[in-house]
Short mmCIF file of C-alpha atoms in Angstrom, two decimals:
data_model
loop_
_atom_site.label_atom_id
_atom_site.label_comp_id
_atom_site.label_asym_id
_atom_site.label_seq_id
_atom_site.Cartn_x
_atom_site.Cartn_y
_atom_site.Cartn_z
CA UNK M 1 16.45 30.52 -14.56
CA UNK M 2 15.42 34.19 -14.47
CA UNK M 3 16.53 35.94 -11.26
CA UNK M 4 16.55 39.65 -10.53
CA UNK M 5 19.02 40.72 -7.83
CA UNK M 6 17.88 43.62 -5.63
CA UNK M 7 20.87 44.63 -3.45
CA UNK M 8 20.12 45.47 0.15
CA UNK M 9 20.01 49.14 1.13
CA UNK M 10 21.21 50.12 4.59
CA UNK M 11 20.47 47.25 6.97
CA UNK M 12 18.23 45.48 4.45
CA UNK M 13 19.16 42.06 3.16
CA UNK M 14 19.59 41.30 -0.50
CA UNK M 15 16.36 40.28 -2.22
CA UNK M 16 16.02 37.86 -5.12
CA UNK M 17 13.05 37.97 -7.49
CA UNK M 18 12.22 34.84 -9.47
CA UNK M 19 10.04 35.20 -12.57
CA UNK M 20 8.44 32.39 -14.55
CA UNK M 21 5.77 29.82 -13.78
CA UNK M 22 6.03 30.32 -10.00
CA UNK M 23 7.02 33.96 -9.30
CA UNK M 24 8.69 34.29 -5.91
CA UNK M 25 10.53 36.68 -3.62
CA UNK M 26 13.43 35.55 -1.42
CA UNK M 27 14.01 37.73 1.68
CA UNK M 28 12.32 41.07 2.21
CA UNK M 29 14.48 43.56 4.08
CA UNK M 30 13.50 45.29 7.30
CA UNK M 31 10.00 46.64 6.76
CA UNK M 32 7.50 48.71 4.80
CA UNK M 33 10.10 50.81 2.96
CA UNK M 34 11.97 47.75 1.73
CA UNK M 35 8.66 46.12 0.77
CA UNK M 36 7.74 49.10 -1.42
CA UNK M 37 11.16 49.00 -3.08
CA UNK M 38 10.74 45.29 -3.80
CA UNK M 39 7.21 45.76 -5.15
CA UNK M 40 8.46 48.47 -7.47
CA UNK M 41 11.07 46.05 -8.81
CA UNK M 42 8.53 43.26 -9.39
CA UNK M 43 6.30 45.58 -11.41
CA UNK M 44 9.13 46.18 -13.87
CA UNK M 45 9.76 42.48 -14.52
CA UNK M 46 7.55 40.54 -16.91
CA UNK M 47 6.38 37.32 -15.29
CA UNK M 48 7.08 38.53 -11.75
CA UNK M 49 3.95 40.54 -10.99
CA UNK M 50 1.75 37.75 -9.64
CA UNK M 51 4.01 36.65 -6.80
CA UNK M 52 3.07 33.27 -5.30
CA UNK M 53 5.65 32.81 -2.55
CA UNK M 54 7.75 34.88 -0.17
CA UNK M 55 10.65 32.75 1.06
CA UNK M 56 12.56 33.77 4.19
CA UNK M 57 16.02 32.36 4.78
CA UNK M 58 15.80 33.14 8.49
CA UNK M 59 14.01 35.14 11.15
CA UNK M 60 16.24 38.22 11.54
CA UNK M 61 14.51 41.56 10.98
CA UNK M 62 16.77 42.57 8.08
CA UNK M 63 15.50 39.54 6.12
CA UNK M 64 11.95 39.05 7.38
CA UNK M 65 10.66 42.47 8.46
CA UNK M 66 9.10 43.36 5.11
CA UNK M 67 7.26 40.05 4.72
CA UNK M 68 3.89 41.05 6.26
CA UNK M 69 3.61 44.15 4.06
CA UNK M 70 4.55 42.19 0.94
CA UNK M 71 2.01 39.48 1.74
CA UNK M 72 -0.70 42.10 2.22
CA UNK M 73 0.13 43.73 -1.13
CA UNK M 74 0.57 40.54 -3.19
CA UNK M 75 -1.43 37.79 -1.48
CA UNK M 76 1.66 35.56 -1.65
CA UNK M 77 2.27 32.83 0.93
CA UNK M 78 5.19 33.20 3.35
CA UNK M 79 7.42 30.13 3.69
CA UNK M 80 10.31 29.55 6.11
CA UNK M 81 11.67 26.90 8.46
CA UNK M 82 9.57 25.64 11.37
CA UNK M 83 11.89 27.29 13.89
CA UNK M 84 11.84 30.56 11.99
CA UNK M 85 8.02 30.44 11.89
CA UNK M 86 7.88 29.88 15.65
CA UNK M 87 10.17 32.82 16.41
CA UNK M 88 8.33 35.15 14.03
CA UNK M 89 5.01 34.25 15.62
CA UNK M 90 6.16 34.55 19.24
CA UNK M 91 8.54 37.47 18.79
CA UNK M 92 12.06 37.78 20.14
CA UNK M 93 13.27 40.16 22.84
CA UNK M 94 16.83 39.44 21.72
CA UNK M 95 16.01 40.51 18.18
CA UNK M 96 14.43 43.70 19.49
CA UNK M 97 17.61 44.51 21.41
CA UNK M 98 19.77 43.68 18.39
CA UNK M 99 17.98 45.98 15.96
CA UNK M 100 16.73 48.59 18.41
CA UNK M 101 13.07 48.18 17.40
CA UNK M 102 10.33 45.67 18.07
CA UNK M 103 10.14 43.33 15.04
CA UNK M 104 6.66 42.58 13.71
CA UNK M 105 5.05 39.40 15.00
CA UNK M 106 3.21 37.42 12.35
CA UNK M 107 2.21 33.92 11.35
CA UNK M 108 3.66 32.34 8.25
CA UNK M 109 1.87 30.08 5.77
CA UNK M 110 4.20 27.17 5.07
CA UNK M 111 6.77 25.55 7.35
CA UNK M 112 9.73 24.05 5.50
CA UNK M 113 11.84 21.12 6.68
CA UNK M 114 15.13 19.54 5.61
CA UNK M 115 14.62 17.72 2.32
CA UNK M 116 11.49 19.60 1.26
CA UNK M 117 11.40 21.18 -2.18
CA UNK M 118 9.98 24.52 -3.26
CA UNK M 119 9.46 25.99 -6.73
CA UNK M 120 11.01 29.39 -7.34
CA UNK M 121 10.30 30.66 -10.82
CA UNK M 122 10.78 27.71 -13.16
CA UNK M 123 13.18 25.78 -10.94
CA UNK M 124 12.98 23.39 -8.01
CA UNK M 125 15.09 24.12 -4.93
CA UNK M 126 15.96 21.71 -2.13
CA UNK M 127 15.56 22.98 1.43
CA UNK M 128 18.63 22.58 3.67
CA UNK M 129 18.40 23.40 7.36
CA UNK M 130 21.57 25.38 8.19
CA UNK M 131 21.38 26.79 11.73
CA UNK M 132 24.37 28.46 13.34
CA UNK M 133 23.92 32.09 12.35
CA UNK M 134 20.37 31.83 13.65
CA UNK M 135 18.21 29.01 14.92
CA UNK M 136 15.84 29.10 11.96
CA UNK M 137 18.31 29.47 9.08
CA UNK M 138 17.82 27.57 5.84
CA UNK M 139 19.60 27.52 2.50
CA UNK M 140 18.08 26.51 -0.84
CA UNK M 141 19.92 24.57 -3.53
CA UNK M 142 19.00 23.90 -7.16
CA UNK M 143 20.92 20.84 -8.27
CA UNK M 144 20.22 21.39 -11.96
CA UNK M 145 21.93 24.77 -12.09
CA UNK M 146 24.15 24.53 -9.01
CA UNK M 147 22.53 27.65 -7.55
CA UNK M 148 22.75 28.12 -3.77
CA UNK M 149 20.66 30.70 -1.92
CA UNK M 150 22.72 30.96 1.25
CA UNK M 151 21.04 33.60 3.43
CA UNK M 152 23.55 34.66 6.09
CA UNK M 153 25.28 31.27 6.32
CA UNK M 154 28.03 31.96 3.76
CA UNK M 155 28.97 34.99 1.67
CA UNK M 156 31.14 35.82 -1.31
CA UNK M 157 34.85 35.95 -0.59
CA UNK M 158 34.76 33.17 1.99
CA UNK M 159 32.69 35.08 4.52
CA UNK M 160 30.38 33.45 7.05
CA UNK M 161 27.44 34.61 9.14
CA UNK M 162 28.02 35.81 12.69
CA UNK M 163 27.51 33.16 15.34
CA UNK M 164 27.74 35.51 18.34
CA UNK M 165 24.21 36.88 17.93
CA UNK M 166 21.27 35.53 19.98
CA UNK M 167 20.43 32.08 18.63
CA UNK M 168 23.82 31.66 16.97
CA UNK M 169 26.31 28.88 17.68
CA UNK M 170 29.80 28.29 16.30
CA UNK M 171 29.81 24.48 16.29
CA UNK M 172 26.37 24.36 14.69
CA UNK M 173 27.50 26.79 12.00
CA UNK M 174 30.52 24.60 11.27
CA UNK M 175 28.27 21.60 10.65
CA UNK M 176 25.98 23.65 8.42
CA UNK M 177 28.82 24.91 6.24
CA UNK M 178 30.32 21.42 6.07
CA UNK M 179 27.00 20.36 4.54
CA UNK M 180 27.13 23.18 1.99
CA UNK M 181 30.70 22.23 1.10
CA UNK M 182 29.46 18.85 -0.17
CA UNK M 183 27.39 20.56 -2.88
CA UNK M 184 28.53 21.36 -6.41
CA UNK M 185 27.78 25.07 -6.12
CA UNK M 186 28.19 27.11 -9.28
CA UNK M 187 26.24 30.27 -8.40
CA UNK M 188 26.05 31.80 -4.91
CA UNK M 189 23.21 34.14 -3.92
CA UNK M 190 23.99 35.36 -0.37
CA UNK M 191 21.94 37.43 2.04
CA UNK M 192 24.28 40.44 1.88
CA UNK M 193 27.02 41.64 -0.44
CA UNK M 194 27.82 40.58 -4.00
CA UNK M 195 26.69 37.42 -5.73
CA UNK M 196 29.05 34.88 -7.30
CA UNK M 197 28.12 33.88 -10.85
CA UNK M 198 30.62 31.07 -11.50
CA UNK M 199 32.78 28.64 -9.58
CA UNK M 200 31.13 29.42 -6.27
CA UNK M 201 32.08 26.11 -4.67
CA UNK M 202 35.53 27.59 -4.11
CA UNK M 203 33.89 30.39 -2.12
CA UNK M 204 31.98 27.92 0.06
CA UNK M 205 35.14 25.89 0.67
CA UNK M 206 36.95 29.10 1.63
CA UNK M 207 34.17 29.91 4.10
CA UNK M 208 34.72 26.59 5.83
CA UNK M 209 38.49 27.11 5.99
CA UNK M 210 38.09 30.65 7.30
CA UNK M 211 35.64 29.55 9.96
CA UNK M 212 38.18 27.02 11.19
CA UNK M 213 40.94 29.62 11.15
CA UNK M 214 39.03 32.03 13.33
CA UNK M 215 38.98 29.42 16.07
CA UNK M 216 42.45 28.05 15.31
CA UNK M 217 41.25 24.52 14.64
CA UNK M 218 41.07 21.98 11.87
CA UNK M 219 37.75 20.90 10.41
CA UNK M 220 37.69 17.48 8.82
#
């Protein structure tokens, strides 16, 4: 598995570039500037120039805002959850208030559901619907390598996505992270902050414990 990690700058999310038989981009940052930065990175990676897919982990501007510009430049298809696709098409006043600008409204090309699979590079990832941070959040898991693309659901160091933003919900986030805790995660690729190269299941388990602690409850 060949993955290039492009750390987020400012408000931008992390971006992951997959080279190989099915070149792909995961998450795009906030807009045109982040799109140009990502394109520059793809041009430096052999096997990542002819991007086929742009995968969005959720609908927030810091992850999805650069998608239209990247699609225009590359011709790649945008894939995300059905709920994410609906929100991106219709727009969100709450998202505009959150980020202080009007996010772009655009249609996506492929709607993903729980249990679907998608090829990123040379590997197959399972789609997991993980709402709680946002309504349209998904994670992607490669069983062969134990790689989890977690968006803003869980982070390194036992962190979790905020549930107090529009579309977020604490109880729903608990259930989503309980699902992730059943996986044998070796490598964690989160939406912000550092990645975890080895033993990442411990990080996911810590996220679940921490989420319980913030509400002073036990999660079985």
